[in-house]
Amino acid sequence: MTQIPEQTAAQRGQDPADELLRSFGRQIKILRQHAGHTQADLGQLLGYSEAQVAAIEQGRRIAQPDTIDQLDQLLDADGMLLVMKRPVALARYPAFFRDAARIEETAAEFHQYAPLIVPGMLQTEEYARTMFTVRRPRRNESEIEQMVSARLARHKLFDRKPSPVLSFVLEEAVLQRPIGGVEVLRGQLEHLLLVSENPNVEIQVMPTRAVDHAGVDGPFTLMVPDGGEQVAYLESQGNGRVLTDREAVRVIAARYGIIRAQALSPTESERLIRQLLQGGDL
């Protein structure tokens, strides 16, 4: 079975997660040596190369959650490595997104307005790979696969119990832009229809013909942490920030309500997506 590569930590600069990864790697090295394994031995047990094990121990690669499970068992760590699964998993994301990722994991509500691309929470694997491939500056294939893996891991939000409430408003142009080619877009539209069947998910489309549009200030996400107050997340050009100021969040929440009122209803949106799939343009 092909292993999904751990995320490369090279060129992360002064990312605060670097020291966490190095410390975690040192723990693995100590446990490995105590167990009497060489890096090659451990790699064989994991299905990895000696170089991959060395990279994890040096904090240059981010171990996948299932790899951490294996390591804890193989090295008789008695749960010592398991307690690091969440911090290590968060290190997969860009530093600017981690605060939002922590909130997202346990959000009771998640609402998003997306004017440019299908949002990550709704992306298929092929669409996500395309998004990372067309970015500039370009990334190498290994980095792209690692970022795709991290993005798809966010989809666990849909499977959480109790189910969170999720809603999305997408611009109509997003559904017509064939980034990655017609087949990638077709698969993405089919996925949107599948996700919309979930009773706690609503997807709406903002028609291009709309003459009154409250979303001209750009994309945003609203989340309600479990047991907490609503927050907003804004992201642009590789920078993101979580807003907790009540008045600032209130304004964005009010704006989202207006956007939803101006958009097509969920039923009308589903009809439009089906029309796009059946039309000659796709």
Short mmCIF file of C-alpha atoms in Angstrom, two decimals:
data_model
loop_
_atom_site.label_atom_id
_atom_site.label_comp_id
_atom_site.label_asym_id
_atom_site.label_seq_id
_atom_site.Cartn_x
_atom_site.Cartn_y
_atom_site.Cartn_z
CA MET A 1 0.00 0.00 0.00
CA THR A 2 1.33 3.45 -0.92
CA GLN A 3 2.08 5.53 2.15
CA ILE A 4 0.92 9.16 2.30
CA PRO A 5 4.09 11.16 2.96
CA GLU A 6 4.43 13.16 6.15
CA GLN A 7 4.47 16.89 5.70
CA THR A 8 7.85 18.42 4.98
CA ALA A 9 8.89 20.98 7.55
CA ALA A 10 11.73 22.40 5.49
CA GLN A 11 11.62 26.08 4.66
CA ARG A 12 9.19 26.77 7.50
CA GLY A 13 11.44 29.58 8.71
CA GLN A 14 10.74 30.63 12.27
CA ASP A 15 7.46 28.76 12.50
CA PRO A 16 6.80 28.18 16.23
CA ALA A 17 5.79 24.59 15.46
CA ASP A 18 9.38 23.79 14.48
CA GLU A 19 10.57 23.28 18.05
CA LEU A 20 7.54 21.11 18.83
CA LEU A 21 8.38 18.87 15.87
CA ARG A 22 12.02 18.66 16.86
CA SER A 23 11.11 17.78 20.44
CA PHE A 24 8.66 15.14 19.25
CA GLY A 25 11.34 13.72 16.96
CA ARG A 26 13.81 13.53 19.83
CA GLN A 27 11.26 11.60 21.88
CA ILE A 28 10.89 9.08 19.07
CA LYS A 29 14.67 8.74 18.74
CA ILE A 30 15.11 8.09 22.49
CA LEU A 31 12.31 5.51 22.49
CA ARG A 32 13.70 3.85 19.36
CA GLN A 33 17.18 3.55 20.81
CA HIS A 34 15.78 2.27 24.10
CA ALA A 35 13.87 -0.40 22.16
CA GLY A 36 17.07 -1.42 20.38
CA HIS A 37 15.94 -0.47 16.85
CA THR A 38 17.97 1.23 14.16
CA GLN A 39 16.27 3.77 11.91
CA ALA A 40 16.32 1.15 9.16
CA ASP A 41 14.70 -1.44 11.45
CA LEU A 42 11.94 0.94 12.49
CA GLY A 43 11.40 2.05 8.92
CA GLN A 44 10.88 -1.54 7.84
CA LEU A 45 8.27 -2.05 10.57
CA LEU A 46 6.46 1.14 9.51
CA GLY A 47 6.82 0.55 5.79
CA TYR A 48 9.01 3.65 5.47
CA SER A 49 12.57 4.22 4.36
CA GLU A 50 15.43 4.88 6.76
CA ALA A 51 15.55 8.45 5.42
CA GLN A 52 11.89 9.01 6.27
CA VAL A 53 12.40 7.86 9.86
CA ALA A 54 15.46 10.11 10.14
CA ALA A 55 13.45 13.07 8.84
CA ILE A 56 10.72 12.52 11.44
CA GLU A 57 13.28 12.25 14.24
CA GLN A 58 14.93 15.48 13.08
CA GLY A 59 11.60 17.33 12.96
CA ARG A 60 11.78 17.82 9.20
CA ARG A 61 8.68 15.75 8.49
CA ILE A 62 5.32 15.73 10.22
CA ALA A 63 4.10 12.27 11.19
CA GLN A 64 0.60 11.29 10.14
CA PRO A 65 -1.81 10.34 12.98
CA ASP A 66 -1.77 6.65 12.03
CA THR A 67 2.03 6.71 11.98
CA ILE A 68 2.02 8.05 15.54
CA ASP A 69 -0.33 5.22 16.54
CA GLN A 70 2.11 2.70 15.08
CA LEU A 71 5.13 4.32 16.70
CA ASP A 72 3.50 4.38 20.14
CA GLN A 73 2.81 0.65 19.86
CA LEU A 74 6.09 -0.41 18.25
CA LEU A 75 8.21 1.57 20.72
CA ASP A 76 6.16 0.61 23.82
CA ALA A 77 5.57 4.29 24.54
CA ASP A 78 2.46 3.58 26.68
CA GLY A 79 0.57 6.52 25.24
CA MET A 80 3.42 9.04 25.53
CA LEU A 81 3.38 9.68 21.78
CA LEU A 82 -0.41 9.56 21.48
CA VAL A 83 -0.85 12.68 23.61
CA MET A 84 1.10 14.57 20.95
CA LYS A 85 -1.20 13.61 18.07
CA ARG A 86 -3.28 16.79 18.16
CA PRO A 87 -0.39 19.29 18.45
CA VAL A 88 1.50 17.47 15.73
CA ALA A 89 -1.60 17.36 13.51
CA LEU A 90 -2.09 21.11 13.90
CA ALA A 91 1.51 21.62 12.77
CA ARG A 92 0.44 20.38 9.33
CA TYR A 93 -1.34 23.68 8.73
CA PRO A 94 0.22 27.07 7.97
CA ALA A 95 0.95 29.03 11.14
CA PHE A 96 -1.64 31.69 10.27
CA PHE A 97 -4.41 29.07 10.06
CA ARG A 98 -3.77 27.07 13.25
CA ASP A 99 -5.90 29.17 15.59
CA ALA A 100 -8.82 28.77 13.19
CA ALA A 101 -8.09 25.03 12.85
CA ARG A 102 -8.34 24.58 16.63
CA ILE A 103 -11.75 26.24 16.66
CA GLU A 104 -12.89 24.40 13.55
CA GLU A 105 -12.20 20.98 15.10
CA THR A 106 -14.94 21.39 17.72
CA ALA A 107 -17.17 24.00 16.10
CA ALA A 108 -20.88 23.64 16.76
CA GLU A 109 -21.55 25.92 13.78
CA PHE A 110 -19.52 26.64 10.64
CA HIS A 111 -20.62 29.17 8.01
CA GLN A 112 -18.58 30.35 5.01
CA TYR A 113 -18.85 32.77 2.11
CA ALA A 114 -16.60 31.85 -0.84
CA PRO A 115 -16.33 34.28 -3.80
CA LEU A 116 -13.27 32.87 -5.63
CA ILE A 117 -12.93 29.10 -5.27
CA VAL A 118 -14.82 26.19 -3.74
CA PRO A 119 -13.89 26.39 -0.03
CA GLY A 120 -11.50 23.79 1.37
CA MET A 121 -14.18 22.20 3.51
CA LEU A 122 -16.10 21.25 0.34
CA GLN A 123 -13.24 20.40 -2.00
CA THR A 124 -12.73 17.01 -3.58
CA GLU A 125 -9.25 15.53 -3.49
CA GLU A 126 -8.74 16.35 -7.18
CA TYR A 127 -9.94 19.94 -6.80
CA ALA A 128 -7.75 20.46 -3.71
CA ARG A 129 -4.71 19.10 -5.53
CA THR A 130 -5.40 21.51 -8.38
CA MET A 131 -5.61 24.45 -5.98
CA PHE A 132 -2.19 23.66 -4.55
CA THR A 133 -0.72 22.91 -7.98
CA VAL A 134 -1.69 26.24 -9.58
CA ARG A 135 -0.47 28.35 -6.65
CA ARG A 136 2.55 30.58 -7.09
CA PRO A 137 5.31 30.14 -6.18
CA ARG A 138 4.99 26.52 -7.21
CA ARG A 139 5.39 23.65 -4.73
CA ASN A 140 7.01 20.30 -5.41
CA GLU A 141 4.89 17.18 -5.77
CA SER A 142 5.66 15.89 -2.27
CA GLU A 143 4.60 19.17 -0.65
CA ILE A 144 1.41 19.24 -2.70
CA GLU A 145 0.44 15.73 -1.60
CA GLN A 146 1.12 16.65 2.01
CA MET A 147 -1.06 19.76 1.81
CA VAL A 148 -3.87 17.83 0.13
CA SER A 149 -3.76 15.28 2.94
CA ALA A 150 -4.00 18.04 5.55
CA ARG A 151 -6.93 19.67 3.76
CA LEU A 152 -8.90 16.45 3.43
CA ALA A 153 -8.37 15.76 7.13
CA ARG A 154 -10.52 18.82 7.85
CA HIS A 155 -13.53 17.04 6.35
CA LYS A 156 -13.88 15.06 9.57
CA LEU A 157 -16.07 17.95 10.71
CA PHE A 158 -18.91 16.46 8.64
CA ASP A 159 -18.74 13.17 10.53
CA ARG A 160 -18.67 14.59 14.06
CA LYS A 161 -21.36 13.67 16.55
CA PRO A 162 -23.37 15.63 17.48
CA SER A 163 -23.45 17.02 13.98
CA PRO A 164 -22.44 20.66 13.64
CA VAL A 165 -24.57 23.08 11.62
CA LEU A 166 -22.82 24.05 8.38
CA SER A 167 -23.75 26.50 5.65
CA PHE A 168 -21.95 27.83 2.59
CA VAL A 169 -22.61 30.56 0.03
CA LEU A 170 -20.62 30.19 -3.20
CA GLU A 171 -20.50 32.64 -6.07
CA GLU A 172 -22.00 31.25 -9.28
CA ALA A 173 -18.72 31.95 -11.11
CA VAL A 174 -16.96 29.53 -8.75
CA LEU A 175 -19.14 26.74 -10.14
CA GLN A 176 -18.23 27.61 -13.72
CA ARG A 177 -14.48 28.09 -13.42
CA PRO A 178 -12.85 24.88 -14.79
CA ILE A 179 -9.64 25.04 -12.76
CA GLY A 180 -7.93 21.70 -13.32
CA GLY A 181 -10.13 20.90 -16.30
CA VAL A 182 -13.73 20.01 -17.01
CA GLU A 183 -13.60 16.59 -15.33
CA VAL A 184 -12.21 18.04 -12.09
CA LEU A 185 -14.98 20.63 -12.06
CA ARG A 186 -17.64 18.02 -12.85
CA GLY A 187 -16.46 15.86 -9.97
CA GLN A 188 -16.51 18.89 -7.69
CA LEU A 189 -20.09 19.82 -8.64
CA GLU A 190 -21.22 16.23 -8.09
CA HIS A 191 -19.56 16.32 -4.68
CA LEU A 192 -21.43 19.52 -3.76
CA LEU A 193 -24.72 17.78 -4.54
CA LEU A 194 -23.69 14.81 -2.41
CA VAL A 195 -22.68 16.99 0.55
CA SER A 196 -25.91 18.99 0.30
CA GLU A 197 -27.87 15.80 1.03
CA ASN A 198 -26.54 15.95 4.58
CA PRO A 199 -29.43 17.31 6.69
CA ASN A 200 -27.17 19.63 8.68
CA VAL A 201 -25.53 21.19 5.60
CA GLU A 202 -26.96 23.95 3.39
CA ILE A 203 -25.25 25.15 0.21
CA GLN A 204 -26.42 28.31 -1.57
CA VAL A 205 -25.28 30.01 -4.75
CA MET A 206 -25.00 33.78 -5.18
CA PRO A 207 -26.14 34.39 -8.78
CA THR A 208 -23.88 36.48 -10.99
CA ARG A 209 -26.91 38.52 -12.04
CA ALA A 210 -27.44 39.82 -8.48
CA VAL A 211 -27.46 43.62 -8.52
CA ASP A 212 -27.40 44.02 -4.72
CA HIS A 213 -24.55 42.12 -3.09
CA ALA A 214 -23.47 42.36 0.55
CA GLY A 215 -20.34 40.25 0.02
CA VAL A 216 -18.15 42.72 -1.85
CA ASP A 217 -15.66 42.93 1.05
CA GLY A 218 -14.44 39.42 0.32
CA PRO A 219 -14.45 35.90 1.82
CA PHE A 220 -14.94 35.05 5.48
CA THR A 221 -15.84 32.23 7.84
CA LEU A 222 -18.02 32.33 10.95
CA MET A 223 -17.65 29.64 13.61
CA VAL A 224 -19.26 28.97 16.96
CA PRO A 225 -16.88 27.03 19.22
CA ASP A 226 -18.51 24.32 21.29
CA GLY A 227 -19.69 26.15 24.40
CA GLY A 228 -18.23 29.47 23.23
CA GLU A 229 -19.16 32.66 21.42
CA GLN A 230 -19.16 33.13 17.67
CA VAL A 231 -15.87 34.16 16.05
CA ALA A 232 -14.94 35.20 12.52
CA TYR A 233 -11.96 34.14 10.44
CA LEU A 234 -10.57 36.28 7.63
CA GLU A 235 -7.91 35.05 5.19
CA SER A 236 -6.21 36.63 2.19
CA GLN A 237 -2.87 36.29 0.38
CA GLY A 238 -1.37 33.78 2.81
CA ASN A 239 -2.44 35.64 5.93
CA GLY A 240 -5.29 34.88 8.29
CA ARG A 241 -6.67 36.08 11.59
CA VAL A 242 -9.40 35.10 14.00
CA LEU A 243 -11.67 37.93 15.16
CA THR A 244 -13.20 37.66 18.62
CA ASP A 245 -14.30 41.26 19.17
CA ARG A 246 -18.07 41.04 19.62
CA GLU A 247 -18.93 44.10 17.56
CA ALA A 248 -16.64 43.11 14.67
CA VAL A 249 -18.08 39.58 14.64
CA ARG A 250 -21.64 40.92 14.90
CA VAL A 251 -21.14 43.03 11.78
CA ILE A 252 -19.80 40.08 9.78
CA ALA A 253 -22.58 37.80 11.03
CA ALA A 254 -25.19 40.37 9.99
CA ARG A 255 -23.51 40.64 6.60
CA TYR A 256 -23.65 36.86 6.18
CA GLY A 257 -27.36 36.88 6.96
CA ILE A 258 -27.93 39.43 4.20
CA ILE A 259 -25.75 37.45 1.77
CA ARG A 260 -27.81 34.32 2.43
CA ALA A 261 -31.03 36.27 1.84
CA GLN A 262 -29.69 37.62 -1.47
CA ALA A 263 -28.45 34.21 -2.66
CA LEU A 264 -30.53 31.49 -4.26
CA SER A 265 -32.28 29.19 -1.81
CA PRO A 266 -30.71 25.77 -1.15
CA THR A 267 -33.30 24.15 -3.44
CA GLU A 268 -32.74 26.69 -6.21
CA SER A 269 -28.99 26.32 -5.77
CA GLU A 270 -29.19 22.56 -6.13
CA ARG A 271 -31.24 23.01 -9.29
CA LEU A 272 -28.61 25.36 -10.73
CA ILE A 273 -25.77 22.94 -9.97
CA ARG A 274 -27.66 20.13 -11.68
CA GLN A 275 -28.26 22.37 -14.70
CA LEU A 276 -24.55 23.11 -14.92
CA LEU A 277 -23.80 19.39 -14.81
CA GLN A 278 -26.35 18.64 -17.53
CA GLY A 279 -25.52 21.62 -19.71
CA GLY A 280 -23.26 21.66 -22.72
CA ASP A 281 -20.62 23.81 -20.97
CA LEU A 282 -19.50 20.80 -18.93
#
